[in-house]
mmCIF file of C-alpha atoms in Angstrom:
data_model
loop_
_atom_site.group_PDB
_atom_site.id
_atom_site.type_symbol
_atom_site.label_atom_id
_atom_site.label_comp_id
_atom_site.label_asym_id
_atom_site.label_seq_id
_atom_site.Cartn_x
_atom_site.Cartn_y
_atom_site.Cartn_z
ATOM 1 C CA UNK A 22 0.000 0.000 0.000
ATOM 2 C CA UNK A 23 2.572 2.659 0.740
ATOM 3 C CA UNK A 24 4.288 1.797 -2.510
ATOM 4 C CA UNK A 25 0.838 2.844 -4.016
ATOM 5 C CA UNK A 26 0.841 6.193 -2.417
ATOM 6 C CA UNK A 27 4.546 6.954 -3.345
ATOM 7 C CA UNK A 28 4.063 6.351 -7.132
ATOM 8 C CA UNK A 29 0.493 8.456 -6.747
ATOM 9 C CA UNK A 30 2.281 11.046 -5.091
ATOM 10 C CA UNK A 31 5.331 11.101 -7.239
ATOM 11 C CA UNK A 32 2.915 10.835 -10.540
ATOM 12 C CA UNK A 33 1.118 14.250 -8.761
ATOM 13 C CA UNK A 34 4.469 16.027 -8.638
ATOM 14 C CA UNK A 35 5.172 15.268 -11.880
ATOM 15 C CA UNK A 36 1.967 16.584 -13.669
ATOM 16 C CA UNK A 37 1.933 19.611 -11.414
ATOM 17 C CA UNK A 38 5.744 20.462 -11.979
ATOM 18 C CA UNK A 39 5.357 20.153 -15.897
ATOM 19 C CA UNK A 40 1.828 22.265 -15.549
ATOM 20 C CA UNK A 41 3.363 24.756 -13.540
ATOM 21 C CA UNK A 42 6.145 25.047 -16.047
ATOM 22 C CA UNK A 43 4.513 25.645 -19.168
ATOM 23 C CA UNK A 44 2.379 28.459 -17.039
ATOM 24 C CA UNK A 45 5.566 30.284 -16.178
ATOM 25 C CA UNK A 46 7.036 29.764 -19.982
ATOM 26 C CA UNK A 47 3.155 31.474 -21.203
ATOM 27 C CA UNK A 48 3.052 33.920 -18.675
ATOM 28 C CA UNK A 49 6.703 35.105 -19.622
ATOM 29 C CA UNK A 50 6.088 36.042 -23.219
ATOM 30 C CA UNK A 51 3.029 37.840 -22.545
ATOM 31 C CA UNK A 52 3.694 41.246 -24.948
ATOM 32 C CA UNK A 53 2.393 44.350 -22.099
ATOM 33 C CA UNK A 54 -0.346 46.270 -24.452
ATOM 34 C CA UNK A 55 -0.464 44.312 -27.386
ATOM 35 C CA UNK A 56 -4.219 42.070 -27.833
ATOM 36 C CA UNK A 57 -6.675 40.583 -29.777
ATOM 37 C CA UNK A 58 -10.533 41.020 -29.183
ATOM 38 C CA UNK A 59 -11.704 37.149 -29.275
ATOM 39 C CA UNK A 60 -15.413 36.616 -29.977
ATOM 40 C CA UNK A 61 -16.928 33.139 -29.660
ATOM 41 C CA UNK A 62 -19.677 31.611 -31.457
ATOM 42 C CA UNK A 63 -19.528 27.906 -31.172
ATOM 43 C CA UNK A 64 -19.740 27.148 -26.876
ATOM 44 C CA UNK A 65 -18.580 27.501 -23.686
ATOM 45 C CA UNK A 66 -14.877 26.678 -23.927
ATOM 46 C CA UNK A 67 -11.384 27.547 -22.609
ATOM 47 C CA UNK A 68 -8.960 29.624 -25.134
ATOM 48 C CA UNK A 69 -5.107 29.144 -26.052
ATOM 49 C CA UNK A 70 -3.357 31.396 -28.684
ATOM 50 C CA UNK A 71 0.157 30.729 -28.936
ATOM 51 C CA UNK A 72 3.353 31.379 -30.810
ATOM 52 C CA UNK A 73 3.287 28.830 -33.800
ATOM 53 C CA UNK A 74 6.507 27.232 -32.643
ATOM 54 C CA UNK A 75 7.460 23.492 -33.457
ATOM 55 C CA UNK A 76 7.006 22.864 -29.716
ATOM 56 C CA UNK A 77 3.985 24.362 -29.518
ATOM 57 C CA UNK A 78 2.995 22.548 -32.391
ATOM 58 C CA UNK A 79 3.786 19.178 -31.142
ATOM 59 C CA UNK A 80 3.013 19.574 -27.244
ATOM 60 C CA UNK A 81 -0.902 19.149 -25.509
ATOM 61 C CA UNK A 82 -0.228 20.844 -22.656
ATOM 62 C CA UNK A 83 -0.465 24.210 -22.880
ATOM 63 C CA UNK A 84 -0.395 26.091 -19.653
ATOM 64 C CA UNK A 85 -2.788 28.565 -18.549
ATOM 65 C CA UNK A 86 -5.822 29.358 -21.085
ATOM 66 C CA UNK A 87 -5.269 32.713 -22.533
ATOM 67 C CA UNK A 88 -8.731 33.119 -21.738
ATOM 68 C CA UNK A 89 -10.237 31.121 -19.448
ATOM 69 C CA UNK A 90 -14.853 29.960 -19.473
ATOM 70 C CA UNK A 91 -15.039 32.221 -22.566
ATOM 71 C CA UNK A 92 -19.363 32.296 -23.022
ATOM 72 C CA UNK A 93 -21.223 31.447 -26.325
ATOM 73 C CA UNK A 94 -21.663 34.852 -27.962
ATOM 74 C CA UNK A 95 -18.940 36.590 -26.129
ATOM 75 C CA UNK A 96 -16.048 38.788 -26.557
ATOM 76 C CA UNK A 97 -12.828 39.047 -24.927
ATOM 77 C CA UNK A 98 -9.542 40.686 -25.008
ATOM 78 C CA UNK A 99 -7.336 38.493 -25.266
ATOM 79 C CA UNK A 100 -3.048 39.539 -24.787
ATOM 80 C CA UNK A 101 -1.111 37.887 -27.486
ATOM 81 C CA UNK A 102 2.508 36.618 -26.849
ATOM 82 C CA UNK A 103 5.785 37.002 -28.724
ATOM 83 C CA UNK A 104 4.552 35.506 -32.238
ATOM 84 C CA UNK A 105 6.522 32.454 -33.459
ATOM 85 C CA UNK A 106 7.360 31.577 -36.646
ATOM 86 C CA UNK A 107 6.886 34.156 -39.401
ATOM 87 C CA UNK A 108 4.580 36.324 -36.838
ATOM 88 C CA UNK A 109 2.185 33.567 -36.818
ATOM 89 C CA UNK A 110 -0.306 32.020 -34.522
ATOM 90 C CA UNK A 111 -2.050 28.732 -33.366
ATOM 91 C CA UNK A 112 -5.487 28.774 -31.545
ATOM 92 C CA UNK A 113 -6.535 26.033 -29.033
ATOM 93 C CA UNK A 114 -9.737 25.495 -27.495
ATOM 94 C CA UNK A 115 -11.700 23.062 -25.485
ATOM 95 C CA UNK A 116 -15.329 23.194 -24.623
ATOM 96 C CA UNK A 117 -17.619 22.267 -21.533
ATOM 97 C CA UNK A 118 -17.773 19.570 -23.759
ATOM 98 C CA UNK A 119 -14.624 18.042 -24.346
ATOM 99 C CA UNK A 120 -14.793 18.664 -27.587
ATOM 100 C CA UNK A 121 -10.998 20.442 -28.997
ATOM 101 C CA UNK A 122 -11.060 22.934 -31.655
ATOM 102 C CA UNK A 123 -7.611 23.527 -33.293
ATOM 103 C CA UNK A 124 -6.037 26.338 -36.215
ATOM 104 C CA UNK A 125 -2.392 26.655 -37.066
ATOM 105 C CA UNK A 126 -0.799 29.226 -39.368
ATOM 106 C CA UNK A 127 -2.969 32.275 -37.538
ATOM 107 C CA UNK A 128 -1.959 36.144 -38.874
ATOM 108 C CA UNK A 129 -2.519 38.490 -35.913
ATOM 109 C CA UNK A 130 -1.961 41.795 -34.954
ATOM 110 C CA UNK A 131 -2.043 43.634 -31.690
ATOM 111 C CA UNK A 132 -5.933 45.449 -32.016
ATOM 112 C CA UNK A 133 -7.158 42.474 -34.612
ATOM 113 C CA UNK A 134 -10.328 40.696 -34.118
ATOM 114 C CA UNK A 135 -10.487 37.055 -34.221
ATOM 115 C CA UNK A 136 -14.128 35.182 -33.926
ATOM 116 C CA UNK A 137 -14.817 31.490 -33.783
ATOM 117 C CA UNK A 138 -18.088 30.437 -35.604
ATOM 118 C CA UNK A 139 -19.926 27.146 -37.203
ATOM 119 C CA UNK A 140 -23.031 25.450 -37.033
ATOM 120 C CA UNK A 141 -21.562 22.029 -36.623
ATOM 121 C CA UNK A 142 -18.271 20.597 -36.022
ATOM 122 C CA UNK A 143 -17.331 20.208 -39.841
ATOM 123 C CA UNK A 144 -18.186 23.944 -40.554
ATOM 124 C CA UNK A 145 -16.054 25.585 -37.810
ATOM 125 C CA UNK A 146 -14.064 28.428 -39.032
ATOM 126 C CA UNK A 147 -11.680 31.376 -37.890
ATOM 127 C CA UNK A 148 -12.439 35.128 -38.927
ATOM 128 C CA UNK A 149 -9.531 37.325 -38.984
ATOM 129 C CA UNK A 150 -10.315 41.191 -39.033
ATOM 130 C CA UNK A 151 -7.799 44.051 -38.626
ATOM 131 C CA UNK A 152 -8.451 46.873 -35.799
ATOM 132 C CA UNK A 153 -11.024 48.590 -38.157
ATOM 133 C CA UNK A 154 -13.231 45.673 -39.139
ATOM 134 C CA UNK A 155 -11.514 44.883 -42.612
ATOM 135 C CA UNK A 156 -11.354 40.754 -43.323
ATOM 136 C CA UNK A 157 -7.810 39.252 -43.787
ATOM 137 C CA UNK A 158 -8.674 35.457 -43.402
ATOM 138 C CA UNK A 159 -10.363 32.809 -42.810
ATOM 139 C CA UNK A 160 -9.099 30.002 -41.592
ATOM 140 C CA UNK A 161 -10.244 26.012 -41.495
ATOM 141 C CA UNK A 162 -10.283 24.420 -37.905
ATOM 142 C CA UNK A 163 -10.173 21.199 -37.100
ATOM 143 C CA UNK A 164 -12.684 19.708 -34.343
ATOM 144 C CA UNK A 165 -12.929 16.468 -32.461
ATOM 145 C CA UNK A 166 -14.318 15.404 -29.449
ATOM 146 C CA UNK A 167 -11.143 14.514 -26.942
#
């Protein structure tokens, strides 16, 4: 029994250390004025945008949400980090659901607008607008329940 509680405990550590670590590494890059307004129209869900970096790319945890319970039908503003790659983006997101929504290659600006709409799963999309309303893109993302 005790050997159970030292491989829980150690497991625990583990998975709060590496949590707690990818925090810190978000947290850090955090660019002081410089945001997106996020508007949601799909559901409830918790938000990541991140530097399109290979780790990024390839990791599932993400640290803290960008923007954490976001509504259906509401906007936030959301601070954007150092970009990666060629200024670009990814966009994470996770609903009350389970479902995960998911959209690489993401052009942003500090003052853009970026909404998330579909009707179903297959027809999820990303809006890009600059500070004055103008479309720049829309993007494909990709949705599957976890």
């Amino acid at each position: 029994m005790n050997m159970k509680k030292a491989v829980l405990i150690a497991c625990l550590i583990a998975v709060l250390f590496l949590c707690g670590c990818a925090t810190k590494e978000n947290n850090m890059k955090l660019e002081k004025n410089k945001a997106i307004v996020f508007t949601n129209k799909v559901t409830d869900a918790d938000l990541w945008i991140l530097p399109m970096t290979e780790k990024n790319l390839k990791t599932t945890v993400w640290g803290t949400p960008s923007s954490s319970k976001v509504k259906t039908g509401e906007s936030r503003r959301v601070s954007l980090c150092e970009p990666g790659s060629n200024g670009l983006y990814i966009l994470r997101m996770i609903d009350t659901d389970s479902f995960f929504y998911s959209a690489d290659s993401i052009k942003l600006e500090p003052d853009w607008k970026l909404t998330i709409s579909g009707e179903d799963l297959q027809s999820v999309s990303v809006e890009v607008t600059d500070e004055n309303g103008a479309f720049k893109k829309s993007y494909k993302v990709f949705a599957a329940r976890l």
